[in-house]
PDB file of C-alpha atoms in Angstrom:
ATOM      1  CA  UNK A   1     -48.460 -37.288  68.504  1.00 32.00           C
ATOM      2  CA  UNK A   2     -52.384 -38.084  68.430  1.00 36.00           C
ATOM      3  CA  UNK A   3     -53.322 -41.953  68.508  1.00 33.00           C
ATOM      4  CA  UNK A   4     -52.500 -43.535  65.149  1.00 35.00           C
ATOM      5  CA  UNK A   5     -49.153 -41.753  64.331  1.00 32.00           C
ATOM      6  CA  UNK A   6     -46.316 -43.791  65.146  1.00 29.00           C
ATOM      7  CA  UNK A   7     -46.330 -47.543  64.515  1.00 33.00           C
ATOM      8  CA  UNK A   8     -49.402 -49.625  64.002  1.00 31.00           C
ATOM      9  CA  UNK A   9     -49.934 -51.748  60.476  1.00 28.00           C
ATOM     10  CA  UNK A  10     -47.840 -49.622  58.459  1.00 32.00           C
ATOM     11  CA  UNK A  11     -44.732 -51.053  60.283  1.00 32.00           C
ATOM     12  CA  UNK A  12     -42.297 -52.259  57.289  1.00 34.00           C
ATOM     13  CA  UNK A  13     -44.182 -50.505  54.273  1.00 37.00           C
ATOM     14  CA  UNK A  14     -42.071 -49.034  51.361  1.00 39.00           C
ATOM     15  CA  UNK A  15     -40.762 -45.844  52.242  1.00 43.00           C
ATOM     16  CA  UNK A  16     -43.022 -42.766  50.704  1.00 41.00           C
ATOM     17  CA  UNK A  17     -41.746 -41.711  47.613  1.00 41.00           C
ATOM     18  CA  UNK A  18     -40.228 -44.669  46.587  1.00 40.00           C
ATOM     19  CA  UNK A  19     -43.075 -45.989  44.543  1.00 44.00           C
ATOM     20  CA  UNK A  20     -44.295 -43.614  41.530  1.00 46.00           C
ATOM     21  CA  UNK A  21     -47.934 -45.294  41.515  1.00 46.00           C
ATOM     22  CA  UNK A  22     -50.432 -44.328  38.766  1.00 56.00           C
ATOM     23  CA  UNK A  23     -54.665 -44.770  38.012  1.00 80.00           C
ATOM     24  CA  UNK A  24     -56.342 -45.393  41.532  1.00 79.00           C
ATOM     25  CA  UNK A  25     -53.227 -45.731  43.451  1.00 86.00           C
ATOM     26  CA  UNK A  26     -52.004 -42.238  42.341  1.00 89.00           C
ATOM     27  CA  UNK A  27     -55.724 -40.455  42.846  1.00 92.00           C
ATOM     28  CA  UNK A  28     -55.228 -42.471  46.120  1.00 94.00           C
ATOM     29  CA  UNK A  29     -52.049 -40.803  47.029  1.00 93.00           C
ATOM     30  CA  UNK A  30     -53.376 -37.353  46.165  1.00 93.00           C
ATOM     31  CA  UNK A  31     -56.562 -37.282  47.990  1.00 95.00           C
ATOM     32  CA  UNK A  32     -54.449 -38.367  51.275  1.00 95.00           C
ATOM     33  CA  UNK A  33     -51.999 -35.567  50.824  1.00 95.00           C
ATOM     34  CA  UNK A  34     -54.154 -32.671  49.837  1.00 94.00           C
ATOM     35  CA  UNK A  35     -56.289 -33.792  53.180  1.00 95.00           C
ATOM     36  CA  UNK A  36     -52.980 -34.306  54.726  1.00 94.00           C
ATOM     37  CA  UNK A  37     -52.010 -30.529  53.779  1.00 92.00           C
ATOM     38  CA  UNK A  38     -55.496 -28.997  54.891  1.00 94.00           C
ATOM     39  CA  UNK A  39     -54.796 -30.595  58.532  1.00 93.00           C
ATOM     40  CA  UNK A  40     -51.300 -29.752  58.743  1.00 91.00           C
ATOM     41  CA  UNK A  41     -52.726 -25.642  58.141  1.00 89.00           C
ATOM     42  CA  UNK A  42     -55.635 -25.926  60.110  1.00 92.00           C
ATOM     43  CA  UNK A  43     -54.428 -27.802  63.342  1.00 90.00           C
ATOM     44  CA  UNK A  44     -50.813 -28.129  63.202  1.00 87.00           C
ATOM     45  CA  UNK A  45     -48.295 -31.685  63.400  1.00 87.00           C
ATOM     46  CA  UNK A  46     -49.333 -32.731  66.888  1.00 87.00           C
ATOM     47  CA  UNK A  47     -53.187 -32.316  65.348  1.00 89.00           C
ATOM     48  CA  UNK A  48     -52.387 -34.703  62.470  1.00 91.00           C
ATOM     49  CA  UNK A  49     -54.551 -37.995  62.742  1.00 93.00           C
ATOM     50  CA  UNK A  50     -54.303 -40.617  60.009  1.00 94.00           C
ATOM     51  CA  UNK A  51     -57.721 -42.118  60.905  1.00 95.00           C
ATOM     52  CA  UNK A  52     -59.039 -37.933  60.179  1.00 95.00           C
ATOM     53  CA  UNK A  53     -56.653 -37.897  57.114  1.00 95.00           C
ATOM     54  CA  UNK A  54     -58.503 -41.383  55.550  1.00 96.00           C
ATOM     55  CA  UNK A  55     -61.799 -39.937  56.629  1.00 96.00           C
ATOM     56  CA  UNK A  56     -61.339 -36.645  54.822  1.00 96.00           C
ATOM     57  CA  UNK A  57     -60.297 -38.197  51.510  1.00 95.00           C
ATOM     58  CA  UNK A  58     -62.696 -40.804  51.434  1.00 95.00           C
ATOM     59  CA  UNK A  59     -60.072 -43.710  52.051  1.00 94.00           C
ATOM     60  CA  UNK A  60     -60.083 -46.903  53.906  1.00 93.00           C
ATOM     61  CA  UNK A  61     -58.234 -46.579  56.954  1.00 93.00           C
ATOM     62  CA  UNK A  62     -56.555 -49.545  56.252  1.00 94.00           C
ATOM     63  CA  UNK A  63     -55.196 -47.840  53.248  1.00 93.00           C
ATOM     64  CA  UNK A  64     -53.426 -44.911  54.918  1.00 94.00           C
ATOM     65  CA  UNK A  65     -52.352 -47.587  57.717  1.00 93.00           C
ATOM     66  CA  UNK A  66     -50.366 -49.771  55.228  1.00 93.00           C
ATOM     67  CA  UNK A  67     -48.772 -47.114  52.889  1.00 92.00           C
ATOM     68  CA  UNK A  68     -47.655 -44.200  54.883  1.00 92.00           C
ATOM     69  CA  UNK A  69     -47.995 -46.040  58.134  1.00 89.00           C
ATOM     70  CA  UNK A  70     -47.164 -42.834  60.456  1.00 89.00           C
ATOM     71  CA  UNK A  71     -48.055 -39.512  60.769  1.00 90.00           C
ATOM     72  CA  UNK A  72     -44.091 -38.610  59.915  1.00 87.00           C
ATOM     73  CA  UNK A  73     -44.478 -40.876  57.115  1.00 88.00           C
ATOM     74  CA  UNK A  74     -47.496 -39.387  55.742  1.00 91.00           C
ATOM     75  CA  UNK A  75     -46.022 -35.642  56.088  1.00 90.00           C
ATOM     76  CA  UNK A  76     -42.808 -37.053  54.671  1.00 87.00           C
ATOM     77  CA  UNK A  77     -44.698 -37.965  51.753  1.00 90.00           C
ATOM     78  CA  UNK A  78     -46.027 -34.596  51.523  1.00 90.00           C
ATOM     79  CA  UNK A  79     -42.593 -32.498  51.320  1.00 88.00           C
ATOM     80  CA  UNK A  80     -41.720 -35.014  48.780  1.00 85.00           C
ATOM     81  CA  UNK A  81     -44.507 -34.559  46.330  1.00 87.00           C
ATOM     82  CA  UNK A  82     -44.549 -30.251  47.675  1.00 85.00           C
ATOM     83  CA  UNK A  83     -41.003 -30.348  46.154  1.00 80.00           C
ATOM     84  CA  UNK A  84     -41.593 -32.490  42.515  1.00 80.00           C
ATOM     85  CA  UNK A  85     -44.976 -29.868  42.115  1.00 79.00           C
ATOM     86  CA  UNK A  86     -42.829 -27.059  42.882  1.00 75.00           C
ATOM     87  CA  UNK A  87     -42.379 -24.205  39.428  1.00 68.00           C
ATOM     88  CA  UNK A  88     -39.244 -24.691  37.882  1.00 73.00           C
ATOM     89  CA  UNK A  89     -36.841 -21.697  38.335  1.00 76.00           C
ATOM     90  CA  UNK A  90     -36.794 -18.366  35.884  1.00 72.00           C
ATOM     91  CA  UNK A  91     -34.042 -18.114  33.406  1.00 79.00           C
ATOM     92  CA  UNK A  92     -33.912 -14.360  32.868  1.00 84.00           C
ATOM     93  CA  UNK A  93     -30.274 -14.433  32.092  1.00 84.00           C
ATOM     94  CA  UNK A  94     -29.497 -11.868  35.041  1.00 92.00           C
ATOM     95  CA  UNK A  95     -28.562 -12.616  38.352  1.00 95.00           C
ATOM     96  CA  UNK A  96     -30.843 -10.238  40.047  1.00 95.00           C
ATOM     97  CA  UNK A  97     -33.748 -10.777  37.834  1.00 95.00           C
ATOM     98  CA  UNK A  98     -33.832 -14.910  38.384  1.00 95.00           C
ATOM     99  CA  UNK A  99     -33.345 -14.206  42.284  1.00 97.00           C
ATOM    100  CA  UNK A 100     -36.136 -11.413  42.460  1.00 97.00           C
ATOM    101  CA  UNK A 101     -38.239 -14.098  40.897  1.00 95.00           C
ATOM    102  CA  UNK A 102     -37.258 -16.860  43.597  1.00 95.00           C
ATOM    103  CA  UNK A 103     -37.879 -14.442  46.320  1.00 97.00           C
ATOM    104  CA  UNK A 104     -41.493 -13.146  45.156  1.00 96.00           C
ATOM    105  CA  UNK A 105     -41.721 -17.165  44.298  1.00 94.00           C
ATOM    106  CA  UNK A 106     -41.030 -17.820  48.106  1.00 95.00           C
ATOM    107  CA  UNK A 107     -42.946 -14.478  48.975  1.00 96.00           C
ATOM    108  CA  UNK A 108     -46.235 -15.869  47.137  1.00 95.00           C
ATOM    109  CA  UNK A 109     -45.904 -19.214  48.780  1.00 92.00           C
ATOM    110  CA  UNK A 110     -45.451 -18.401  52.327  1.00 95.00           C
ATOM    111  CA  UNK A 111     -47.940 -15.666  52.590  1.00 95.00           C
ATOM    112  CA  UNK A 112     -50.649 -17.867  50.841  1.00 92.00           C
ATOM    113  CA  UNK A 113     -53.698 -18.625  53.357  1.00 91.00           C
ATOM    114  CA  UNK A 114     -52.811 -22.478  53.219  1.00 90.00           C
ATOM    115  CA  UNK A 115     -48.813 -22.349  52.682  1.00 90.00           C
ATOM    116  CA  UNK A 116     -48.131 -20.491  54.755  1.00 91.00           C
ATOM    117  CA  UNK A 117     -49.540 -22.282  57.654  1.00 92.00           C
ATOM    118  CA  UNK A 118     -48.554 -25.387  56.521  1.00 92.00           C
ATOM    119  CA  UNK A 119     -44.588 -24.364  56.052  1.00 92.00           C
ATOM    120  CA  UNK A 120     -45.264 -22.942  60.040  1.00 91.00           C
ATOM    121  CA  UNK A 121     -46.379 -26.526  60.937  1.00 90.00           C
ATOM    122  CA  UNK A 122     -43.518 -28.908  59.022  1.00 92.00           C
ATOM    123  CA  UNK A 123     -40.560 -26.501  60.213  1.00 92.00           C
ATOM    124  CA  UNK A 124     -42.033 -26.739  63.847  1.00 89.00           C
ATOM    125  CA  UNK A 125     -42.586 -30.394  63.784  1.00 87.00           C
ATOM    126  CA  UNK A 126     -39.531 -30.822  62.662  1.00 90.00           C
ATOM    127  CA  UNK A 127     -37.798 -29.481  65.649  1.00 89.00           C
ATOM    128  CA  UNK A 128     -38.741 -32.184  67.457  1.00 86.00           C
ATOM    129  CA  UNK A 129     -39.111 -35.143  64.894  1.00 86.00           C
ATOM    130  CA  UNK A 130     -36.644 -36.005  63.191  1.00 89.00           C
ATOM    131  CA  UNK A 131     -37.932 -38.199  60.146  1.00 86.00           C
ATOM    132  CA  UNK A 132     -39.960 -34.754  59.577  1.00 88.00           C
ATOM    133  CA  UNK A 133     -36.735 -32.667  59.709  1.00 91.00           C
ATOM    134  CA  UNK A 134     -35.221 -35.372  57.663  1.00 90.00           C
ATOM    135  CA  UNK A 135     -38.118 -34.972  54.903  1.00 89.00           C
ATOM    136  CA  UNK A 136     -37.963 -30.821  54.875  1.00 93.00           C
ATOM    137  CA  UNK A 137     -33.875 -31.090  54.572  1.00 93.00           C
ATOM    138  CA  UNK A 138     -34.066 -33.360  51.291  1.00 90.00           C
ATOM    139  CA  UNK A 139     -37.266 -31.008  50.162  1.00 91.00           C
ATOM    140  CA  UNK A 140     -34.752 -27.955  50.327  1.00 93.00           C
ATOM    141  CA  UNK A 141     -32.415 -29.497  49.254  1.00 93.00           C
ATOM    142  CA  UNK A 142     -34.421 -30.140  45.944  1.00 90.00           C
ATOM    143  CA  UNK A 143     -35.773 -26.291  45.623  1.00 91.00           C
ATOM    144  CA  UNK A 144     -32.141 -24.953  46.217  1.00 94.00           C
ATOM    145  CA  UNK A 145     -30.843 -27.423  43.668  1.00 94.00           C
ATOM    146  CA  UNK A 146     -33.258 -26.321  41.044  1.00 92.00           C
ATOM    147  CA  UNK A 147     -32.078 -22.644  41.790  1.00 95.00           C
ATOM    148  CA  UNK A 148     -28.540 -22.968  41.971  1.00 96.00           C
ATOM    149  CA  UNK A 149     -27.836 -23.347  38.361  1.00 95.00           C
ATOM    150  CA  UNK A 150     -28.648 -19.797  38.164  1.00 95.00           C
ATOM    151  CA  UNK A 151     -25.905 -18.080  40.226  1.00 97.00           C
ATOM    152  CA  UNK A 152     -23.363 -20.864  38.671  1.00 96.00           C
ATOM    153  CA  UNK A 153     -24.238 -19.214  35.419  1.00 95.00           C
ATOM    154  CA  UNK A 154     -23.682 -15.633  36.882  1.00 96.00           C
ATOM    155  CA  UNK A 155     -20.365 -16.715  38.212  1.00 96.00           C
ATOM    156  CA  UNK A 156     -19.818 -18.452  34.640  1.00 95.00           C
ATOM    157  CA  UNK A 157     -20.468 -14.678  33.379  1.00 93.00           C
ATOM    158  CA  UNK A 158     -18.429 -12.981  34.953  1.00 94.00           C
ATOM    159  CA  UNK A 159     -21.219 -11.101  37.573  1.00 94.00           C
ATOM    160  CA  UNK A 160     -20.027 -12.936  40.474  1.00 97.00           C
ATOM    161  CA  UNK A 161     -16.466 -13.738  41.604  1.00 97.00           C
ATOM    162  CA  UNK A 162     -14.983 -17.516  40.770  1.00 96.00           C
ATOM    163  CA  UNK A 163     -15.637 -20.033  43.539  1.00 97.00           C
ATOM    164  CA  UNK A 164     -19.123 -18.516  45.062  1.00 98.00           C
ATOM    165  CA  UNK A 165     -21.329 -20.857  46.882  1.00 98.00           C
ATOM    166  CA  UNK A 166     -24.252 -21.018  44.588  1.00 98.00           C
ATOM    167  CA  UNK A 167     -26.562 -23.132  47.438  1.00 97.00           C
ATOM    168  CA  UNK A 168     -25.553 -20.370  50.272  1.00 98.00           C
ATOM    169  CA  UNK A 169     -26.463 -17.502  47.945  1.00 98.00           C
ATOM    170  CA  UNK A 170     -30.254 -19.032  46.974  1.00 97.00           C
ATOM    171  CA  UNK A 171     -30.668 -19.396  50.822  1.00 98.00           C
ATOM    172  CA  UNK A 172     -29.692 -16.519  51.569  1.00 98.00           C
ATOM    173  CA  UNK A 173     -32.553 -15.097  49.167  1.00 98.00           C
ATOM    174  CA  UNK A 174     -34.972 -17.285  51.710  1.00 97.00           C
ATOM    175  CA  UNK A 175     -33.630 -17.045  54.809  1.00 97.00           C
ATOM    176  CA  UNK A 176     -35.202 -13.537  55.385  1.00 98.00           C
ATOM    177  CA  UNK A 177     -37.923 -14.510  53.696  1.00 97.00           C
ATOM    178  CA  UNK A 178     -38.942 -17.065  56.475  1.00 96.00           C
ATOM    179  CA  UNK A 179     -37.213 -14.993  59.421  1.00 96.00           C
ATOM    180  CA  UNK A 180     -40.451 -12.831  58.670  1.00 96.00           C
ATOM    181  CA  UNK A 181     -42.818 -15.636  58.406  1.00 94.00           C
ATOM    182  CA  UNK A 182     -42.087 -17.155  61.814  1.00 93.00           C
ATOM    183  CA  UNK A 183     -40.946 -14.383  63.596  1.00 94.00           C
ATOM    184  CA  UNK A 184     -43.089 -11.093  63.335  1.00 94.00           C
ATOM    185  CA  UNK A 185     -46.454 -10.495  61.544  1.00 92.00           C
ATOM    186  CA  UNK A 186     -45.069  -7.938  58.819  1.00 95.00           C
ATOM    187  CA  UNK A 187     -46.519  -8.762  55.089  1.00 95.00           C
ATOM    188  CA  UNK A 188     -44.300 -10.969  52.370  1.00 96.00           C
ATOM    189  CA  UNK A 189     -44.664  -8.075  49.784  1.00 97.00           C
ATOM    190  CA  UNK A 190     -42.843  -7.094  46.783  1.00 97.00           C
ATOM    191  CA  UNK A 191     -40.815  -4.512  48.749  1.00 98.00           C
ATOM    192  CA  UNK A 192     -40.135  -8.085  51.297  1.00 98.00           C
ATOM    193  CA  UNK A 193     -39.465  -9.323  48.086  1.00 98.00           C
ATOM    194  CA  UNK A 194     -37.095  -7.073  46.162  1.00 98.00           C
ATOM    195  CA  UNK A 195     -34.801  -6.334  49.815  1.00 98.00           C
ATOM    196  CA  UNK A 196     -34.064 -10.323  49.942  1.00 98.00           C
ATOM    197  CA  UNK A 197     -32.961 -10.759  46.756  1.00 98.00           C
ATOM    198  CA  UNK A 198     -30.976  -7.498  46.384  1.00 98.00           C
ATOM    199  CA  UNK A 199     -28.990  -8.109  49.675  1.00 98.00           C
ATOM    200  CA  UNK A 200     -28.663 -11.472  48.281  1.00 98.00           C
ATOM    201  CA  UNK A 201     -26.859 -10.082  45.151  1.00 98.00           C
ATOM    202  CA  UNK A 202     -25.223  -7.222  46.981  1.00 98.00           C
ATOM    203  CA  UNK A 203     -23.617  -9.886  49.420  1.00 98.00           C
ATOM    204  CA  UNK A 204     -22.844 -12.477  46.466  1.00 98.00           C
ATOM    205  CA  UNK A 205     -21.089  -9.650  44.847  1.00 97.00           C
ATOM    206  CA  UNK A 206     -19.097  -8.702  47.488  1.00 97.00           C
ATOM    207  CA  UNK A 207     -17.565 -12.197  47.663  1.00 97.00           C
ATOM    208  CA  UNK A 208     -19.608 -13.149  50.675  1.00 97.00           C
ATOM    209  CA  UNK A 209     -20.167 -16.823  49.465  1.00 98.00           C
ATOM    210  CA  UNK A 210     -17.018 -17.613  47.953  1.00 98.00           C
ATOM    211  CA  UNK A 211     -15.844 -20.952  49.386  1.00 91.00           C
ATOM    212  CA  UNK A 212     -12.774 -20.743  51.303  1.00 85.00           C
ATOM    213  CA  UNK A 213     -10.211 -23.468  51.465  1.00 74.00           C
TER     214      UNK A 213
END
């Protein structure tokens, strides 16, 4: 962790996200995280620097100090406004159509020159911190929330068998997704794209995610 990212004058502050600030406060809080972002993709966790984050949006150090008081803090923050600006899902009224659009959704993301990195950055930090693996469960815990309505609604149709795990079957659109990111250098395309989703739906289908007792 660089010098500045655990404890210091931020000891005790509110916890990040739990104040919904507007005006200065709020142009405050964006500046911070955008800069925040830009580090995370350029350099990585273990290159995050709050004193460099305050410089970079033009913020008293003070400032960053007292409200996000850490570097897991800050990045905390982050994944928490990452997941309330996320798109709200696609209500095609077809299972495979709404998942297609979640995986070119996670496609676009993770292949974007600045997501992409970023994601890389959080999901390796949080390996080894756990307020940061803390902050990425609740933020996919959010984006699989907003998704899961539509597979209950397939199920509710008929197009899926009674009891399927709607959560397991919109990670299971992902998980692919992000094997490819972090584990080979083969493109998020369409074609990425359309094989997550329509194993996703295949597997569904087949009564893969049905809970069992």
């Amino acid at each position: 962790m660089p010098a500045g990212g655990t404890g210091g004058p931020g000891d005790g502050a509110a916890e990040p996200g739990t104040v919904r600030p507007g005006g200065r406060t709020a142009r405050v809080r964006a500046a911070v995280l955008e800069a925040a972002g830009d580090m995370l993709a350029e350099q990585g966790f273990h290159g995050l620097d709050l004193a460099e984050v305050a410089r970079r949006a033009a913020v008293g150090k003070t400032t960053v100090y007292r409200r996000w008081g850490t570097v897991a803090g800050l990045v905390a923050d982050l994944l928490t406004d990452m997941a309330e600006q996320s798109l709200p899902r696609s209500d095609t009224g077809s299972l495979e159509e709404d998942l297609l659009a979640n995986a070119r959704l996670v496609a676009r993301t993770l292949s974007d020159p600045r997501q992409g990195p970023l994601f890389k950055a959080v999901i390796a930090a949080a390996t080894c911190d756990p307020r940061t693996a803390e902050a990425l469960h609740r933020f996919y815990e959010v984006r699989v929330a907003e998704w899961a309505p539509c597979v209950q609604e397939a199920v509710e149709r008929g197009e899926l068998p009674g009891g399927t795990e709607a959560s397991d079957v919109v990670r299971a659109v992902s998980a692919p997704l992000y094997y490819r990111l972090l584990t080979t250098d083969a493109p998020l395309d369409e074609a990425a794209a359309r094989r997550a989703a329509g194993a996703a739906v295949a597997a569904a289908r087949a009564g893969a995610f049905v809970r069992t007792p």
